[in-house]
CSV table of C-alpha atoms in Angstrom, one decimal:
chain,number,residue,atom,x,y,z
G,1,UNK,CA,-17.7,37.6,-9.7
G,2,UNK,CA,-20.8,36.0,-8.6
G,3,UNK,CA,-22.2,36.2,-5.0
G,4,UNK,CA,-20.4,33.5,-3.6
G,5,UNK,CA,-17.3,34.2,-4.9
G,6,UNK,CA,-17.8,38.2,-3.7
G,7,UNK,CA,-18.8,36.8,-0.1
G,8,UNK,CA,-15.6,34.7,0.2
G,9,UNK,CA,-13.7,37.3,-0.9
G,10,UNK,CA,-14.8,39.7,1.8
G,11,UNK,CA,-14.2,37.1,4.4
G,12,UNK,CA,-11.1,36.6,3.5
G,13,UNK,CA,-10.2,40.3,3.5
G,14,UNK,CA,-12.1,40.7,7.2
G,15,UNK,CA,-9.7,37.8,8.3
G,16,UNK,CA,-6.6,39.6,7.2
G,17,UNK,CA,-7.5,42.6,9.0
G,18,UNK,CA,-8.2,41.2,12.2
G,19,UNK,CA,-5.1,38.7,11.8
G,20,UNK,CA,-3.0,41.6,10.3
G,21,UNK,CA,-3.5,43.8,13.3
G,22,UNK,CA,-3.2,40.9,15.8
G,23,UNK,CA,0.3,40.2,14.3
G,24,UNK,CA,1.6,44.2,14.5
G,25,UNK,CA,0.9,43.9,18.4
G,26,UNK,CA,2.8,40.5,19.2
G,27,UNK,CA,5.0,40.0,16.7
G,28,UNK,CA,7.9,41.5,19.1
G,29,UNK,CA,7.7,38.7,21.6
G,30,UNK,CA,10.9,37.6,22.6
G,31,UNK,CA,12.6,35.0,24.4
G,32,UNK,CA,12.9,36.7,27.3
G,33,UNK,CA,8.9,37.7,27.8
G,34,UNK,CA,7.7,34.2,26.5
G,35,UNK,CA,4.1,33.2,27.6
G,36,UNK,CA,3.7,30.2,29.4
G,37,UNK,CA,3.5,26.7,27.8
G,38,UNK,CA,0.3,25.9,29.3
G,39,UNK,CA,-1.5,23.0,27.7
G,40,UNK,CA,-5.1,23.0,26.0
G,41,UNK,CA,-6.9,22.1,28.7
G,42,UNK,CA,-5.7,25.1,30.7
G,43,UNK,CA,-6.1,27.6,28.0
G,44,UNK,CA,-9.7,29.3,28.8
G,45,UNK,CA,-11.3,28.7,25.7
G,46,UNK,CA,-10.6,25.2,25.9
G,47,UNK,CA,-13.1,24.5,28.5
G,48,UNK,CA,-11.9,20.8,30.5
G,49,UNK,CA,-15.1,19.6,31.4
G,50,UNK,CA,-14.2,15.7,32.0
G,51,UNK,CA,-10.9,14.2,33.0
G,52,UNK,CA,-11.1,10.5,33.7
G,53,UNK,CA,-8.0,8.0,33.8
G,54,UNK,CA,-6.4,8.8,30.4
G,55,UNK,CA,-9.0,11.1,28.7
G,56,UNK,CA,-9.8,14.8,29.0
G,57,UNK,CA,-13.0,16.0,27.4
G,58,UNK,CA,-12.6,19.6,26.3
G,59,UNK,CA,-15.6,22.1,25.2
G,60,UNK,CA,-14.1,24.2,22.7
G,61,UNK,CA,-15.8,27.7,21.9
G,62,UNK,CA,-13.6,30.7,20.3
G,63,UNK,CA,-16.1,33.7,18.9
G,64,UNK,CA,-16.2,35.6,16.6
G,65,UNK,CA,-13.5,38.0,17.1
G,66,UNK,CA,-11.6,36.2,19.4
G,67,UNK,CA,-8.2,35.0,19.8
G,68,UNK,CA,-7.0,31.8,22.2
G,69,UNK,CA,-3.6,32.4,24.4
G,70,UNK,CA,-0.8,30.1,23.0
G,71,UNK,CA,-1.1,26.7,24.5
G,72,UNK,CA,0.7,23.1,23.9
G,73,UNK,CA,-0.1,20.1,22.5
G,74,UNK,CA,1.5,17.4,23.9
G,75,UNK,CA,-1.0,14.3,23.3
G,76,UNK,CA,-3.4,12.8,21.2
G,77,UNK,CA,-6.3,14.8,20.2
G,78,UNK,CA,-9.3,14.5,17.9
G,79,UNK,CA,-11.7,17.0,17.9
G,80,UNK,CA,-15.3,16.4,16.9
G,81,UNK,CA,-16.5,19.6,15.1
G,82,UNK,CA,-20.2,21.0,16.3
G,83,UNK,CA,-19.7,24.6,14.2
G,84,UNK,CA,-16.9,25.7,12.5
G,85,UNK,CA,-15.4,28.7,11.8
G,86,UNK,CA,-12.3,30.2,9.0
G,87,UNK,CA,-9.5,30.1,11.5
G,88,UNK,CA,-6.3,31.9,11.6
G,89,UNK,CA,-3.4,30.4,13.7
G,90,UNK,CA,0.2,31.5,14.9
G,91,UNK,CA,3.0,29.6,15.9
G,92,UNK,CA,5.3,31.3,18.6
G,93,UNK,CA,8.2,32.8,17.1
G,94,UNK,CA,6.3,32.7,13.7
G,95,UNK,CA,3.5,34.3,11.5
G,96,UNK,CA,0.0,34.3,11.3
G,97,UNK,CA,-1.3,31.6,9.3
G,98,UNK,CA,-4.6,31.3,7.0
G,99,UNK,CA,-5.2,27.4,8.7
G,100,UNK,CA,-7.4,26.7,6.1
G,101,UNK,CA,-9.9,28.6,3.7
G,102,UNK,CA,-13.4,26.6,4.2
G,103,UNK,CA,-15.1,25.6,7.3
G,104,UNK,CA,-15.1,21.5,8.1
G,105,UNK,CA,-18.2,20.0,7.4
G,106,UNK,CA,-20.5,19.5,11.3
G,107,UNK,CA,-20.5,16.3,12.8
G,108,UNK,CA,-17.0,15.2,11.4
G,109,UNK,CA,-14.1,14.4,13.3
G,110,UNK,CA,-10.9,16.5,12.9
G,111,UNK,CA,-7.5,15.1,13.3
G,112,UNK,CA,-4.7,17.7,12.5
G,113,UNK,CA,-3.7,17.6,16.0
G,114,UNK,CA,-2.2,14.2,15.2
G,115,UNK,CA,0.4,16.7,13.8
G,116,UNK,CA,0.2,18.7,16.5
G,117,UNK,CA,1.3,16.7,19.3
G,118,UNK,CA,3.9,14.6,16.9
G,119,UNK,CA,5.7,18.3,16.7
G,120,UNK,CA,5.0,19.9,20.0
G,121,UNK,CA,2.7,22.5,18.7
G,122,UNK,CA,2.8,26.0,20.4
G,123,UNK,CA,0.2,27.9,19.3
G,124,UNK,CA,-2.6,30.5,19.2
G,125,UNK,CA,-5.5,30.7,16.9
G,126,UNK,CA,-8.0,33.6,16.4
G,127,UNK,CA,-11.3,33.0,14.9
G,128,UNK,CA,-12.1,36.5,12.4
G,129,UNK,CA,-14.8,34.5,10.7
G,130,UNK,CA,-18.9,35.6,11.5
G,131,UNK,CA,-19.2,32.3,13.6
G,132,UNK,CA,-18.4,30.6,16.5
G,133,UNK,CA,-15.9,27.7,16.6
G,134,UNK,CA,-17.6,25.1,18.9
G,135,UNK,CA,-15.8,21.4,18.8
G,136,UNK,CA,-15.8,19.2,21.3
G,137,UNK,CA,-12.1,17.5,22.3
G,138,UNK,CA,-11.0,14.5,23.4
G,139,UNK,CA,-7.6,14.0,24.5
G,140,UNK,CA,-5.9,11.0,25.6
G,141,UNK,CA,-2.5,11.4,28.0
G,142,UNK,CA,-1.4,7.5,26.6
G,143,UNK,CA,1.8,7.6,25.0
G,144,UNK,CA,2.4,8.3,21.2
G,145,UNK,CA,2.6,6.1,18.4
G,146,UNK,CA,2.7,6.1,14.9
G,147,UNK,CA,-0.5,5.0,13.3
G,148,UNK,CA,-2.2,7.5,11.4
G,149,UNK,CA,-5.6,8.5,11.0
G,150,UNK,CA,-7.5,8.0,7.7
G,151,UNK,CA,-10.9,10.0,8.0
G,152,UNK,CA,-12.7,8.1,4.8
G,153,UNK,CA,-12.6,4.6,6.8
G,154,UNK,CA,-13.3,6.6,10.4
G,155,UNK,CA,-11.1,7.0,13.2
G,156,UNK,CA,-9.8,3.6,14.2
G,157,UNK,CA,-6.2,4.0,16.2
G,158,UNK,CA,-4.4,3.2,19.0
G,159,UNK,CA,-6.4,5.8,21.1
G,160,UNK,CA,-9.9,6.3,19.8
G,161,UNK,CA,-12.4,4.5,17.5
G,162,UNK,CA,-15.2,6.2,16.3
G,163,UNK,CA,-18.8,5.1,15.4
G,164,UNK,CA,-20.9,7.6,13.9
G,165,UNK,CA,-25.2,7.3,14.4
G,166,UNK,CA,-27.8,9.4,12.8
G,167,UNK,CA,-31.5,8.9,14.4
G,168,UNK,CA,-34.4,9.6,12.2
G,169,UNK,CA,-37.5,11.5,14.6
G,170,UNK,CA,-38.8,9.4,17.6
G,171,UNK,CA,-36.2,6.0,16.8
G,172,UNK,CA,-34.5,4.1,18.5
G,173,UNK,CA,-30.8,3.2,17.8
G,174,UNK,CA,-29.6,-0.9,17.9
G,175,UNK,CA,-28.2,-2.4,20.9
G,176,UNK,CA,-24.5,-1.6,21.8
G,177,UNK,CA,-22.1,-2.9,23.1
G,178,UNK,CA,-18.5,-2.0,23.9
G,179,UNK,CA,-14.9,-3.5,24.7
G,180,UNK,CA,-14.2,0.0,25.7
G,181,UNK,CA,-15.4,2.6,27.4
G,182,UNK,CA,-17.2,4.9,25.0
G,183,UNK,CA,-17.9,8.7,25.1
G,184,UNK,CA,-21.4,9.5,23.7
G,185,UNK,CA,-21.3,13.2,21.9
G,186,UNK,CA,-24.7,14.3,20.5
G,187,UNK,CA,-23.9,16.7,17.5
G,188,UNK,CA,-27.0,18.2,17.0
G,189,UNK,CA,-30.2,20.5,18.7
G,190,UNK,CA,-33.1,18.3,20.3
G,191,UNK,CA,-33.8,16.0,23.2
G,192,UNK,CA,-31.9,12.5,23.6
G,193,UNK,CA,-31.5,9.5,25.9
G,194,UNK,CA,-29.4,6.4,26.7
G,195,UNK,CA,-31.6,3.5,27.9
G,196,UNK,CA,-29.1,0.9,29.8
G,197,UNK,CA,-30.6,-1.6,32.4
G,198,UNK,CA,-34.3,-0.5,31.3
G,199,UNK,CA,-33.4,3.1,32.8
G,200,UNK,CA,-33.8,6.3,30.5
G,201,UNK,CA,-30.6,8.4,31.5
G,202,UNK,CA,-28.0,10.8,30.3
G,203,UNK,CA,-30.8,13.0,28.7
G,204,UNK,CA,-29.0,15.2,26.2
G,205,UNK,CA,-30.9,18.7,24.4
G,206,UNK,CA,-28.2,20.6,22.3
G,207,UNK,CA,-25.3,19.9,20.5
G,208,UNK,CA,-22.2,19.3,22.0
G,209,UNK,CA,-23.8,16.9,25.5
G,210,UNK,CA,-21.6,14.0,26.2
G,211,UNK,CA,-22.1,11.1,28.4
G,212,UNK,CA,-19.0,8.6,29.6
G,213,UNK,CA,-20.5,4.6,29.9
G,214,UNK,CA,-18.5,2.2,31.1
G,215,UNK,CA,-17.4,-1.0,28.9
G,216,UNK,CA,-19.4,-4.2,28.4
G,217,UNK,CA,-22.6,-2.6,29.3
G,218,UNK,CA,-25.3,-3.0,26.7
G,219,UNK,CA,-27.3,0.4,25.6
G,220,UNK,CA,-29.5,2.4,23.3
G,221,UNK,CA,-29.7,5.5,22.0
G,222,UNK,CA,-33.2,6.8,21.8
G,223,UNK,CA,-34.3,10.0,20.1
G,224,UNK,CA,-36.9,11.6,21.4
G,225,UNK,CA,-37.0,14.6,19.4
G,226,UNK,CA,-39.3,15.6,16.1
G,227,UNK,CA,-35.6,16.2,14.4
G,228,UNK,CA,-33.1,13.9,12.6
G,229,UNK,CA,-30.0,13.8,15.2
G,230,UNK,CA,-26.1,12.9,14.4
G,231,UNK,CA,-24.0,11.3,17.0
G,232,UNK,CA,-20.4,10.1,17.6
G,233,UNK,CA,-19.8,7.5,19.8
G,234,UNK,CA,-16.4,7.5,20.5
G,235,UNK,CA,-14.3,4.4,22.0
G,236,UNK,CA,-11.4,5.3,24.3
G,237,UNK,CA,-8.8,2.3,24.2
């Protein structure tokens, strides 16, 4: 086996252990002592730091070694990934789960809690993996529909749209200009702006600063770092 291969393989055992001995201590719940279905943005780990009309904006950070309390999902969620981690997950009632065996590429946007929602997900996850899950959620309390997403033509739904932005050193983005009002996630390490009405504002310095700007109001992104940046500009209809 080569290195790769060897180091994947260790993970994966690591995971099992930590899941493994997880499961042997809750695996009696019952009926009768069920946890509370709180929703994500209650659950501590799913930090709310917005809520405005229809959206919550949740900062999402589960270490190494740590597990979430079970928590609902009830509405439409996309979460945009700033650091990923191998994640384990257990359904109430049910197992723990290997969610998936490779960590999502940064500065995507992740939809499986479409699914979620659609099925009144009641859940915990526990991140055994050597790095911190940081994503950055938006939620939106509109009611459901039906429309899918398809990640290779970007998020375009009833909810959200997504534009994604990368910013060589010292540049400056084009004009926009939104029908919506649009929710402006920097993905990466290094100092940003938003220049609206000739005013520098909503300075941004690490990954995973937002900034919420109204619709019809003209802006640019200006990066004013030495480093290449990624951003998602997210549309919330």
């Amino acid at each position: 086996l080569n290195t790769m291969k060897i180091s994947r393989l260790v993970i994966l055992y690591l995971m099992s252990l930590v899941c493994t001995g997880l499961q042997s201590q809750n695996n009696m719940l019952h009926d009768g002592n069920a946890p509370a279905r709180i929703d994500m943005w209650e659950e501590p780990r799913h930090q709310l730091v917005l809520s405005k009309d229809q959206l919550k904006i949740m900062d999402v950070r589960i270490p190494p070694g740590d597990t979430s309390q079970f928590h609902q999902h009830r509405f439409a969620t996309i979460y945009i990934v700033i650091n990923d981690a191998l994640m384990w997950g257990q359904v109430y009632g049910k197992d723990w789960k290997s969610s998936r065996t490779k960590r999502r590429a940064k500065y995507t946007i992740s939809d499986r809690s479409m699914s979620y929602f659609e099925n009144h997900v009641f859940h915990r996850v526990c991140n055994p993996d050597t790095t911190t899950m940081h994503l950055i959620a938006l939620l939106s309390t509109k009611q459901p529909s039906q429309e899918v997403f398809d990640q290779e033509k970007g998020v375009n739904n009833r909810w959200f749209r997504e534009t994604r932005l990368q910013l060589d050193p010292q540049a400056k983005s084009q004009v926009f200009e939104f029908s919506f009002p649009v929710v402006i996630v920097q993905c990466t390490s290094g100092e940003s702006a938003v220049l609206q009405n000739k005013v520098m504002h909503s300075t941004k310095t690490e990954g995973g600063a937002f900034s919420w700007h109204e619709a019809n109001v003209p802006f640019t992104i200006v990066n004013k770092s030495d480093n290449t940046q990624e951003f998602v500009l997210v549309e919330i209809k």
